[in-house]
């Protein structure tokens, strides 16, 4: 018999109201889970339990779903990326940074361990992990206790910079195809993993670096496996212009033409659609086409906002019928802070306080992501769902007064109030500490590995500059 745990008389629970297909508050309720499944959510549980937890001063929420992340590289960019951008590339630092700053493949598990810890500490229980296949990935994902969709990246071309920040492409279709096969092998292993928490996502890296054949075959491989599919699309002005030059179509229209959009497809980040104000493009078709295709969007506000860019806007996409999930594309891997930023940016972009709300972003960060991943058993607290559960401390000073605890969490407390996290009914965070991984040790190793990455920048950068020249410290050193 699996162990049954009863969270008794919780002050607040964000439960799933299946009849109206939305989250709703339960005040003074019980949540019971047995093994990896929730068996009861509501008031007045009267059954048995092996373990009873006092739910007073607790808000119980479903584990968050991180629909887009790069855990194995992003932690290496802390202190480097936040203020780096290339004005000549419409502020995007993507190309210059990713080419010049590349952590060693052998060190990437260190970054991933740090990122996974940040995720767990902010209540993420499921993550789509877009990484290059590095040594030890599967083992680390299993050890973390997270529910991980491994999304090994591959492409037919590599970016390359020349002259005055001209974006070029170095094509090697055979190499892309070989890495596609390797990716499928890893994905198939993940699905079979005995933990039952690992899965896969077929992920040709970008719309501009993959041939239409590779994109189509990838989409088909995902369909055959009943697995989700993702690629970066409409993520920069340069990419938009490149696709228009190559095909006479916007990136979204090109994706539709080659047949890779549908309910199992997630586009990261679908910001530069035809109507975006930075493009001054004459048509206004992309959003309608995107919605009609049923494709999902992984919305990751932080990296773009740091460049001065934003999706225009969350509310508009949502009203058009696009399913939005939320991702942590950069460090910190804090989905609650992404919710807050997404709300604020949507309102600023739309000049409308109704463009986004805590409820809408919480839906995106749970059910929106789950839907995109093809899962109807996560992101919700209801009987029959997976026991992916987060306990939030209502006595945290940042939650008080907890008149509306979701608002306290999103607008003020974020990860500071996250106390305990369960995935598949197993405790992975206790009293704000990760039980499965060694956060402190990984952080110490990360600092060393970051220094080694910085030392290789001069060799990699197209202008042979140092790390310090590309991304100087925020303040000068006192002489
Ligand atoms: Zn990304």
Tab-separated table of C-alpha atoms and ligand atoms in Angstrom:
chain	number	residue	atom	x	y	z
A	1	UNK	CA	0.000	0.000	0.000
A	2	UNK	CA	1.378	3.451	-0.851
A	3	UNK	CA	1.781	5.918	1.977
A	4	UNK	CA	-1.127	8.346	2.461
A	5	UNK	CA	-0.434	11.925	3.549
A	6	UNK	CA	-3.134	14.256	4.802
A	7	UNK	CA	-2.530	18.020	4.781
A	8	UNK	CA	-5.137	18.873	7.346
A	9	UNK	CA	-7.115	22.057	7.614
A	10	UNK	CA	-4.973	24.211	5.339
A	11	UNK	CA	-5.866	27.913	5.578
A	12	UNK	CA	-6.017	28.178	1.802
A	13	UNK	CA	-5.809	25.734	-1.114
A	14	UNK	CA	-5.745	26.686	-4.774
A	15	UNK	CA	-7.844	23.806	-6.068
A	16	UNK	CA	-8.837	22.922	-9.604
A	17	UNK	CA	-12.491	23.560	-10.393
A	18	UNK	CA	-12.965	21.149	-13.290
A	19	UNK	CA	-16.536	22.283	-14.001
A	20	UNK	CA	-15.434	25.818	-14.822
A	21	UNK	CA	-11.907	24.815	-15.933
A	22	UNK	CA	-10.142	27.222	-13.614
A	23	UNK	CA	-8.341	27.432	-10.294
A	24	UNK	CA	-10.413	28.428	-7.257
A	25	UNK	CA	-9.700	29.043	-3.587
A	26	UNK	CA	-10.742	26.588	-0.905
A	27	UNK	CA	-10.603	28.107	2.597
A	28	UNK	CA	-10.004	25.714	5.481
A	29	UNK	CA	-9.645	22.530	3.442
A	30	UNK	CA	-7.835	19.214	3.297
A	31	UNK	CA	-5.591	17.768	0.665
A	32	UNK	CA	-4.749	14.082	0.706
A	33	UNK	CA	-2.331	12.200	-1.488
A	34	UNK	CA	-1.450	8.548	-1.673
A	35	UNK	CA	1.753	7.525	-3.428
A	36	UNK	CA	2.149	9.765	-6.487
A	37	UNK	CA	-1.553	10.750	-6.746
A	38	UNK	CA	-3.872	13.219	-5.070
A	39	UNK	CA	-6.902	11.422	-3.650
A	40	UNK	CA	-8.860	14.251	-2.036
A	41	UNK	CA	-9.087	18.050	-2.210
A	42	UNK	CA	-11.849	19.894	-0.391
A	43	UNK	CA	-13.452	20.238	2.999
A	44	UNK	CA	-13.930	17.613	5.706
A	45	UNK	CA	-11.771	14.627	4.815
A	46	UNK	CA	-12.771	11.715	7.031
A	47	UNK	CA	-10.590	8.861	5.750
A	48	UNK	CA	-7.398	7.384	7.099
A	49	UNK	CA	-3.806	8.597	6.669
A	50	UNK	CA	-0.324	7.375	7.542
A	51	UNK	CA	0.972	10.895	8.053
A	52	UNK	CA	-0.897	14.062	8.994
A	53	UNK	CA	0.572	17.508	8.361
A	54	UNK	CA	-0.803	20.608	10.017
A	55	UNK	CA	-2.123	22.871	7.251
A	56	UNK	CA	-2.600	25.926	9.448
A	57	UNK	CA	-0.750	28.992	8.137
A	58	UNK	CA	-0.254	27.255	4.834
A	59	UNK	CA	-1.335	28.049	1.288
A	60	UNK	CA	-1.301	24.873	-0.816
A	61	UNK	CA	-0.754	25.330	-4.550
A	62	UNK	CA	-0.080	23.020	-7.480
A	63	UNK	CA	3.565	22.658	-8.529
A	64	UNK	CA	4.475	25.149	-11.250
A	65	UNK	CA	5.247	24.127	-14.829
A	66	UNK	CA	8.294	25.774	-16.413
A	67	UNK	CA	7.636	25.477	-20.141
A	68	UNK	CA	10.997	26.768	-21.381
A	69	UNK	CA	14.434	26.843	-19.801
A	70	UNK	CA	18.145	26.313	-20.437
A	71	UNK	CA	19.341	25.088	-17.026
A	72	UNK	CA	22.726	23.833	-18.220
A	73	UNK	CA	23.924	27.202	-19.551
A	74	UNK	CA	21.991	30.122	-18.059
A	75	UNK	CA	23.456	30.025	-14.530
A	76	UNK	CA	26.894	30.632	-16.106
A	77	UNK	CA	25.654	34.033	-17.306
A	78	UNK	CA	24.877	35.475	-13.890
A	79	UNK	CA	26.647	38.818	-13.665
A	80	UNK	CA	27.293	38.774	-17.418
A	81	UNK	CA	24.015	38.658	-19.241
A	82	UNK	CA	21.736	40.981	-17.277
A	83	UNK	CA	23.053	44.155	-18.916
A	84	UNK	CA	24.503	42.758	-22.116
A	85	UNK	CA	22.819	43.524	-25.418
A	86	UNK	CA	23.876	44.567	-28.896
A	87	UNK	CA	22.320	47.852	-30.051
A	88	UNK	CA	23.202	46.979	-33.678
A	89	UNK	CA	21.016	43.861	-33.341
A	90	UNK	CA	17.903	45.598	-32.022
A	91	UNK	CA	19.349	45.191	-28.517
A	92	UNK	CA	19.382	41.389	-28.598
A	93	UNK	CA	22.541	39.973	-27.084
A	94	UNK	CA	21.571	36.444	-28.069
A	95	UNK	CA	23.974	35.928	-30.945
A	96	UNK	CA	27.021	37.702	-29.598
A	97	UNK	CA	26.703	36.201	-26.133
A	98	UNK	CA	25.944	32.621	-27.092
A	99	UNK	CA	28.833	32.570	-29.549
A	100	UNK	CA	31.420	34.150	-27.240
A	101	UNK	CA	30.358	32.710	-23.871
A	102	UNK	CA	30.139	28.946	-24.035
A	103	UNK	CA	30.559	26.833	-20.903
A	104	UNK	CA	32.493	23.572	-21.307
A	105	UNK	CA	30.208	20.625	-22.026
A	106	UNK	CA	31.710	18.777	-19.031
A	107	UNK	CA	30.779	21.650	-16.691
A	108	UNK	CA	27.159	21.988	-17.750
A	109	UNK	CA	25.847	19.605	-15.096
A	110	UNK	CA	27.082	22.146	-12.536
A	111	UNK	CA	24.939	24.878	-14.091
A	112	UNK	CA	21.963	22.563	-14.320
A	113	UNK	CA	22.262	21.587	-10.659
A	114	UNK	CA	22.158	25.260	-9.651
A	115	UNK	CA	19.221	25.954	-11.964
A	116	UNK	CA	17.259	22.924	-10.761
A	117	UNK	CA	17.759	24.112	-7.167
A	118	UNK	CA	16.445	27.580	-8.036
A	119	UNK	CA	13.460	25.986	-9.730
A	120	UNK	CA	12.598	23.741	-6.799
A	121	UNK	CA	12.966	26.596	-4.330
A	122	UNK	CA	10.455	28.692	-6.266
A	123	UNK	CA	7.890	25.903	-6.496
A	124	UNK	CA	8.588	24.556	-9.971
A	125	UNK	CA	7.894	20.820	-10.162
A	126	UNK	CA	7.903	20.278	-13.943
A	127	UNK	CA	10.432	21.691	-16.381
A	128	UNK	CA	11.074	21.613	-20.117
A	129	UNK	CA	14.882	21.523	-20.169
A	130	UNK	CA	16.331	22.689	-23.498
A	131	UNK	CA	20.010	21.794	-23.395
A	132	UNK	CA	22.763	20.419	-25.546
A	133	UNK	CA	23.250	16.787	-24.591
A	134	UNK	CA	25.932	16.925	-21.862
A	135	UNK	CA	27.481	14.151	-19.766
A	136	UNK	CA	25.303	13.147	-16.829
A	137	UNK	CA	22.144	15.001	-17.879
A	138	UNK	CA	19.695	12.135	-17.443
A	139	UNK	CA	21.182	11.085	-14.090
A	140	UNK	CA	21.019	14.644	-12.749
A	141	UNK	CA	17.443	15.136	-13.959
A	142	UNK	CA	16.410	11.911	-12.243
A	143	UNK	CA	18.294	12.782	-9.046
A	144	UNK	CA	16.755	16.283	-8.844
A	145	UNK	CA	13.327	14.861	-8.099
A	146	UNK	CA	11.833	17.252	-10.661
A	147	UNK	CA	9.567	16.156	-13.467
A	148	UNK	CA	11.859	16.854	-16.422
A	149	UNK	CA	11.101	16.933	-20.142
A	150	UNK	CA	14.539	16.532	-21.696
A	151	UNK	CA	14.679	18.595	-24.889
A	152	UNK	CA	18.086	18.002	-26.475
A	153	UNK	CA	18.823	20.709	-29.046
A	154	UNK	CA	20.170	20.269	-32.570
A	155	UNK	CA	20.174	22.275	-35.800
A	156	UNK	CA	21.285	22.250	-39.424
A	157	UNK	CA	23.256	25.485	-39.068
A	158	UNK	CA	25.241	27.472	-36.564
A	159	UNK	CA	25.071	31.195	-36.096
A	160	UNK	CA	28.136	33.180	-37.007
A	161	UNK	CA	28.873	36.910	-36.739
A	162	UNK	CA	30.798	38.969	-39.214
A	163	UNK	CA	31.731	42.591	-39.871
A	164	UNK	CA	29.351	45.003	-38.218
A	165	UNK	CA	27.339	42.383	-36.346
A	166	UNK	CA	26.041	40.718	-39.492
A	167	UNK	CA	24.305	37.455	-38.607
A	168	UNK	CA	25.435	34.615	-40.871
A	169	UNK	CA	24.689	30.896	-40.967
A	170	UNK	CA	27.167	28.029	-41.319
A	171	UNK	CA	25.213	25.076	-42.663
A	172	UNK	CA	26.045	21.432	-41.987
A	173	UNK	CA	22.888	19.452	-42.622
A	174	UNK	CA	24.497	16.054	-42.059
A	175	UNK	CA	25.723	17.065	-38.605
A	176	UNK	CA	22.258	18.368	-37.738
A	177	UNK	CA	20.682	15.121	-38.827
A	178	UNK	CA	23.153	13.035	-36.800
A	179	UNK	CA	22.397	15.086	-33.692
A	180	UNK	CA	18.673	14.750	-34.380
A	181	UNK	CA	19.055	10.956	-34.248
A	182	UNK	CA	21.066	11.201	-31.017
A	183	UNK	CA	18.391	13.478	-29.552
A	184	UNK	CA	15.647	10.967	-30.321
A	185	UNK	CA	17.682	8.219	-28.696
A	186	UNK	CA	18.043	10.264	-25.508
A	187	UNK	CA	14.346	11.189	-25.542
A	188	UNK	CA	13.340	7.539	-25.907
A	189	UNK	CA	15.601	6.615	-22.979
A	190	UNK	CA	14.069	9.395	-20.866
A	191	UNK	CA	10.544	8.141	-21.532
A	192	UNK	CA	11.582	4.652	-20.420
A	193	UNK	CA	13.407	5.896	-17.301
A	194	UNK	CA	12.386	3.886	-14.219
A	195	UNK	CA	11.719	7.049	-12.165
A	196	UNK	CA	8.616	7.681	-14.276
A	197	UNK	CA	9.323	11.431	-13.935
A	198	UNK	CA	11.364	11.893	-17.073
A	199	UNK	CA	10.033	12.492	-20.544
A	200	UNK	CA	11.143	14.167	-23.743
A	201	UNK	CA	10.375	17.085	-26.008
A	202	UNK	CA	11.564	17.091	-29.614
A	203	UNK	CA	13.455	20.336	-30.024
A	204	UNK	CA	15.159	21.492	-33.225
A	205	UNK	CA	16.842	24.592	-31.832
A	206	UNK	CA	15.575	27.468	-33.971
A	207	UNK	CA	13.351	28.114	-36.963
A	208	UNK	CA	16.218	29.963	-38.706
A	209	UNK	CA	18.914	27.329	-38.067
A	210	UNK	CA	16.956	24.246	-39.122
A	211	UNK	CA	16.055	23.208	-42.653
A	212	UNK	CA	12.332	22.752	-43.354
A	213	UNK	CA	13.023	19.015	-43.801
A	214	UNK	CA	14.617	18.734	-40.371
A	215	UNK	CA	11.780	20.712	-38.794
A	216	UNK	CA	9.127	18.565	-40.490
A	217	UNK	CA	10.798	15.275	-39.579
A	218	UNK	CA	11.231	16.466	-36.008
A	219	UNK	CA	7.574	17.410	-35.769
A	220	UNK	CA	6.645	14.009	-37.185
A	221	UNK	CA	8.957	12.181	-34.729
A	222	UNK	CA	7.213	13.982	-31.858
A	223	UNK	CA	3.777	13.103	-33.244
A	224	UNK	CA	4.691	9.406	-33.582
A	225	UNK	CA	5.854	9.354	-29.973
A	226	UNK	CA	2.886	11.421	-28.696
A	227	UNK	CA	5.436	13.858	-27.249
A	228	UNK	CA	5.527	17.656	-27.337
A	229	UNK	CA	7.537	19.599	-29.918
A	230	UNK	CA	9.243	22.956	-29.532
A	231	UNK	CA	11.479	25.401	-31.360
A	232	UNK	CA	12.562	29.017	-30.984
A	233	UNK	CA	10.526	31.134	-33.404
A	234	UNK	CA	9.963	34.889	-33.723
A	235	UNK	CA	12.510	35.612	-31.000
A	236	UNK	CA	14.442	38.481	-32.593
A	237	UNK	CA	14.143	41.202	-35.217
A	238	UNK	CA	17.182	39.720	-36.983
A	239	UNK	CA	15.480	36.341	-37.224
A	240	UNK	CA	12.251	37.962	-38.506
A	241	UNK	CA	14.160	39.777	-41.234
A	242	UNK	CA	16.164	36.661	-42.111
A	243	UNK	CA	13.020	34.583	-42.621
A	244	UNK	CA	11.363	37.297	-44.667
A	245	UNK	CA	14.483	37.567	-46.832
A	246	UNK	CA	14.745	33.793	-47.255
A	247	UNK	CA	11.110	32.871	-47.766
A	248	UNK	CA	9.101	36.052	-48.205
A	249	UNK	CA	7.171	35.085	-45.074
A	250	UNK	CA	7.160	35.968	-41.399
A	251	UNK	CA	8.585	33.274	-39.105
A	252	UNK	CA	5.051	32.352	-37.945
A	253	UNK	CA	3.751	32.090	-41.526
A	254	UNK	CA	6.783	30.046	-42.518
A	255	UNK	CA	6.175	27.651	-39.609
A	256	UNK	CA	2.589	27.231	-40.768
A	257	UNK	CA	3.614	26.697	-44.377
A	258	UNK	CA	5.979	23.862	-43.512
A	259	UNK	CA	3.355	22.263	-41.287
A	260	UNK	CA	4.960	22.301	-37.856
A	261	UNK	CA	2.286	24.153	-35.889
A	262	UNK	CA	-0.439	22.377	-33.939
A	263	UNK	CA	-1.596	21.683	-30.384
A	264	UNK	CA	1.568	19.740	-29.507
A	265	UNK	CA	3.854	22.559	-30.712
A	266	UNK	CA	5.265	25.200	-28.394
A	267	UNK	CA	6.898	28.247	-29.914
A	268	UNK	CA	9.499	30.085	-27.922
A	269	UNK	CA	8.899	33.034	-27.887
A	270	UNK	CA	6.603	34.273	-30.660
A	271	UNK	CA	7.276	37.895	-29.762
A	272	UNK	CA	8.171	39.275	-33.188
A	273	UNK	CA	4.928	38.542	-34.993
A	274	UNK	CA	3.919	40.780	-37.878
A	275	UNK	CA	2.060	43.299	-35.756
A	276	UNK	CA	4.910	43.937	-33.285
A	277	UNK	CA	5.585	47.670	-33.069
A	278	UNK	CA	9.337	47.277	-33.667
A	279	UNK	CA	8.783	45.710	-37.097
A	280	UNK	CA	6.474	48.152	-38.868
A	281	UNK	CA	5.360	45.234	-40.983
A	282	UNK	CA	2.258	45.839	-43.095
A	283	UNK	CA	0.251	42.653	-42.358
A	284	UNK	CA	-1.739	41.829	-39.207
A	285	UNK	CA	-2.253	38.094	-39.724
A	286	UNK	CA	0.189	36.217	-37.486
A	287	UNK	CA	-1.760	36.244	-34.229
A	288	UNK	CA	-4.934	34.952	-35.881
A	289	UNK	CA	-2.969	32.263	-37.718
A	290	UNK	CA	-1.124	31.277	-34.563
A	291	UNK	CA	-4.368	30.911	-32.616
A	292	UNK	CA	-6.049	28.944	-35.408
A	293	UNK	CA	-3.104	26.525	-35.535
A	294	UNK	CA	-3.602	25.591	-31.887
A	295	UNK	CA	0.112	26.071	-31.155
A	296	UNK	CA	1.246	27.135	-27.688
A	297	UNK	CA	3.575	29.985	-26.771
A	298	UNK	CA	6.302	29.750	-24.125
A	299	UNK	CA	6.297	33.248	-22.674
A	300	UNK	CA	9.567	34.201	-20.967
A	301	UNK	CA	9.456	37.893	-20.139
A	302	UNK	CA	12.788	38.402	-18.325
A	303	UNK	CA	15.453	38.043	-21.029
A	304	UNK	CA	13.544	40.182	-23.511
A	305	UNK	CA	12.544	42.819	-20.994
A	306	UNK	CA	16.231	43.221	-20.152
A	307	UNK	CA	16.837	44.083	-23.816
A	308	UNK	CA	13.925	46.525	-23.711
A	309	UNK	CA	11.641	44.165	-25.650
A	310	UNK	CA	8.233	42.725	-24.815
A	311	UNK	CA	5.464	40.522	-26.112
A	312	UNK	CA	2.630	42.800	-27.307
A	313	UNK	CA	0.830	41.655	-25.236
A	314	UNK	CA	-0.112	38.718	-22.981
A	315	UNK	CA	-3.779	39.748	-22.836
A	316	UNK	CA	-4.043	40.190	-26.576
A	317	UNK	CA	-2.588	36.727	-27.303
A	318	UNK	CA	-4.847	35.186	-24.688
A	319	UNK	CA	-7.987	36.840	-26.042
A	320	UNK	CA	-7.032	35.685	-29.537
A	321	UNK	CA	-7.183	32.114	-28.203
A	322	UNK	CA	-3.477	31.288	-27.917
A	323	UNK	CA	-2.540	28.989	-25.031
A	324	UNK	CA	0.347	30.618	-23.160
A	325	UNK	CA	2.690	28.857	-20.779
A	326	UNK	CA	5.435	30.504	-18.779
A	327	UNK	CA	9.165	29.825	-18.823
A	328	UNK	CA	12.384	30.854	-17.108
A	329	UNK	CA	14.670	31.417	-20.072
A	330	UNK	CA	17.392	32.957	-17.901
A	331	UNK	CA	18.651	32.978	-14.327
A	332	UNK	CA	17.059	33.392	-11.879
A	333	UNK	CA	14.863	30.356	-12.562
A	334	UNK	CA	12.000	31.837	-10.615
A	335	UNK	CA	8.619	31.336	-12.216
A	336	UNK	CA	6.793	33.365	-9.570
A	337	UNK	CA	8.872	36.434	-10.398
A	338	UNK	CA	8.229	35.773	-14.100
A	339	UNK	CA	4.489	35.869	-13.337
A	340	UNK	CA	4.863	39.277	-11.724
A	341	UNK	CA	6.941	40.668	-14.580
A	342	UNK	CA	4.548	39.235	-17.180
A	343	UNK	CA	1.600	40.963	-15.531
A	344	UNK	CA	3.325	44.309	-15.315
A	345	UNK	CA	4.698	44.219	-18.873
A	346	UNK	CA	1.322	43.199	-20.307
A	347	UNK	CA	-0.334	46.154	-18.617
A	348	UNK	CA	2.344	48.579	-19.765
A	349	UNK	CA	2.287	47.277	-23.350
A	350	UNK	CA	-1.514	47.234	-23.524
A	351	UNK	CA	-1.978	50.429	-21.476
A	352	UNK	CA	-4.678	48.395	-19.772
A	353	UNK	CA	-4.799	46.995	-16.235
A	354	UNK	CA	-7.102	44.271	-17.547
A	355	UNK	CA	-4.443	42.849	-19.883
A	356	UNK	CA	-3.180	40.409	-17.260
A	357	UNK	CA	-3.900	39.335	-13.693
A	358	UNK	CA	-2.492	37.059	-11.004
A	359	UNK	CA	-5.198	34.517	-11.916
A	360	UNK	CA	-4.334	34.571	-15.629
A	361	UNK	CA	-0.594	34.215	-15.041
A	362	UNK	CA	-1.059	31.520	-12.419
A	363	UNK	CA	-3.142	29.628	-14.969
A	364	UNK	CA	-0.359	30.017	-17.557
A	365	UNK	CA	2.312	28.913	-15.053
A	366	UNK	CA	0.382	25.744	-14.236
A	367	UNK	CA	-2.347	24.587	-16.633
A	368	UNK	CA	-1.022	26.537	-19.637
A	369	UNK	CA	2.347	24.810	-19.447
A	370	UNK	CA	0.807	21.417	-18.693
A	371	UNK	CA	-1.466	21.683	-21.731
A	372	UNK	CA	1.472	22.584	-23.973
A	373	UNK	CA	3.314	19.506	-22.698
A	374	UNK	CA	0.276	17.336	-23.411
A	375	UNK	CA	-0.412	16.648	-19.736
A	376	UNK	CA	-3.817	16.882	-18.096
A	377	UNK	CA	-2.615	15.366	-14.801
A	378	UNK	CA	-0.264	18.126	-13.588
A	379	UNK	CA	-0.599	21.829	-12.766
A	380	UNK	CA	-3.868	21.209	-10.909
A	381	UNK	CA	-4.890	20.157	-7.414
A	382	UNK	CA	-7.781	17.695	-7.716
A	383	UNK	CA	-8.382	14.020	-7.010
A	384	UNK	CA	-6.613	11.870	-9.594
A	385	UNK	CA	-3.894	14.414	-10.392
A	386	UNK	CA	-0.194	13.857	-9.778
A	387	UNK	CA	0.884	14.792	-6.260
A	388	UNK	CA	3.024	17.775	-7.352
A	389	UNK	CA	2.341	20.117	-4.461
A	390	UNK	CA	3.826	23.303	-3.009
A	391	UNK	CA	3.270	24.518	0.536
A	392	UNK	CA	3.593	28.271	1.017
A	393	UNK	CA	4.156	29.814	4.455
A	394	UNK	CA	1.448	32.350	5.226
A	395	UNK	CA	3.455	33.515	8.245
A	396	UNK	CA	6.296	34.711	6.030
A	397	UNK	CA	6.436	38.479	6.587
A	398	UNK	CA	6.271	38.892	2.824
A	399	UNK	CA	2.930	37.099	2.671
A	400	UNK	CA	1.274	39.103	5.451
A	401	UNK	CA	-1.425	40.156	5.585
A	402	UNK	CA	-2.509	37.238	3.414
A	403	UNK	CA	-5.898	38.684	2.536
A	404	UNK	CA	-5.422	37.331	-0.980
A	405	UNK	CA	-2.547	34.824	-0.722
A	406	UNK	CA	-2.015	34.395	-4.480
A	407	UNK	CA	-1.490	38.144	-4.790
A	408	UNK	CA	0.851	38.148	-1.784
A	409	UNK	CA	2.839	35.351	-3.399
A	410	UNK	CA	3.024	36.846	-6.894
A	411	UNK	CA	3.449	40.530	-6.085
A	412	UNK	CA	5.559	40.313	-2.938
A	413	UNK	CA	6.867	37.094	-1.470
A	414	UNK	CA	7.738	34.887	-4.477
A	415	UNK	CA	10.184	32.089	-3.518
A	416	UNK	CA	10.796	33.576	-0.061
A	417	UNK	CA	7.548	32.004	1.180
A	418	UNK	CA	7.920	28.590	-0.489
A	419	UNK	CA	8.488	26.059	2.345
A	420	UNK	CA	7.917	22.505	1.134
A	421	UNK	CA	7.646	20.951	-2.310
A	422	UNK	CA	6.492	17.493	-3.334
A	423	UNK	CA	6.828	15.859	-6.736
A	424	UNK	CA	5.044	12.569	-7.361
A	425	UNK	CA	4.263	12.597	-3.635
A	426	UNK	CA	7.970	12.676	-2.666
A	427	UNK	CA	9.308	15.578	-0.654
A	428	UNK	CA	12.042	17.397	-2.581
A	429	UNK	CA	12.153	20.714	-0.673
A	430	UNK	CA	11.809	20.882	3.106
A	431	UNK	CA	11.680	24.129	5.094
A	432	UNK	CA	13.079	26.021	2.099
A	433	UNK	CA	15.986	23.594	1.531
A	434	UNK	CA	16.472	21.322	-1.466
A	435	UNK	CA	16.742	17.711	-0.289
A	436	UNK	CA	17.805	16.082	-3.554
A	437	UNK	CA	20.752	18.201	-4.737
A	438	UNK	CA	23.745	20.001	-3.210
A	439	UNK	CA	23.077	23.668	-3.917
A	440	UNK	CA	26.108	25.075	-2.042
A	441	UNK	CA	28.581	22.689	-3.618
A	442	UNK	CA	27.195	23.324	-7.098
A	443	UNK	CA	27.418	27.096	-6.593
A	444	UNK	CA	31.071	26.879	-5.561
A	445	UNK	CA	31.875	24.785	-8.622
A	446	UNK	CA	29.873	27.159	-10.833
A	447	UNK	CA	32.059	30.147	-9.924
A	448	UNK	CA	35.148	28.173	-10.991
A	449	UNK	CA	33.548	26.997	-14.215
A	450	UNK	CA	32.368	30.526	-15.020
A	451	UNK	CA	35.958	31.768	-14.744
A	452	UNK	CA	37.088	29.070	-17.184
A	453	UNK	CA	34.306	30.064	-19.598
A	454	UNK	CA	35.374	33.721	-19.395
A	455	UNK	CA	38.964	32.751	-20.134
A	456	UNK	CA	37.867	31.221	-23.449
A	457	UNK	CA	35.891	34.258	-24.641
A	458	UNK	CA	38.762	35.981	-26.449
A	459	UNK	CA	39.270	32.874	-28.587
A	460	UNK	CA	35.560	32.540	-29.422
A	461	UNK	CA	34.461	36.138	-29.963
A	462	UNK	CA	34.294	37.282	-33.592
A	463	UNK	CA	36.173	40.445	-32.647
A	464	UNK	CA	38.575	38.647	-30.300
A	465	UNK	CA	37.520	40.723	-27.313
A	466	UNK	CA	37.801	39.685	-23.682
A	467	UNK	CA	34.835	38.831	-21.452
A	468	UNK	CA	35.507	42.058	-19.592
A	469	UNK	CA	35.375	44.067	-22.832
A	470	UNK	CA	32.045	42.544	-23.918
A	471	UNK	CA	30.402	42.554	-20.500
A	472	UNK	CA	32.208	44.996	-18.175
A	473	UNK	CA	31.432	45.055	-14.459
A	474	UNK	CA	28.541	47.321	-13.490
A	475	UNK	CA	30.853	49.593	-11.485
A	476	UNK	CA	34.474	50.537	-12.080
A	477	UNK	CA	37.093	49.149	-9.723
A	478	UNK	CA	38.415	51.774	-7.361
A	479	UNK	CA	42.072	52.385	-8.269
B	1	LIG	ZN1	15.285	29.685	-25.118
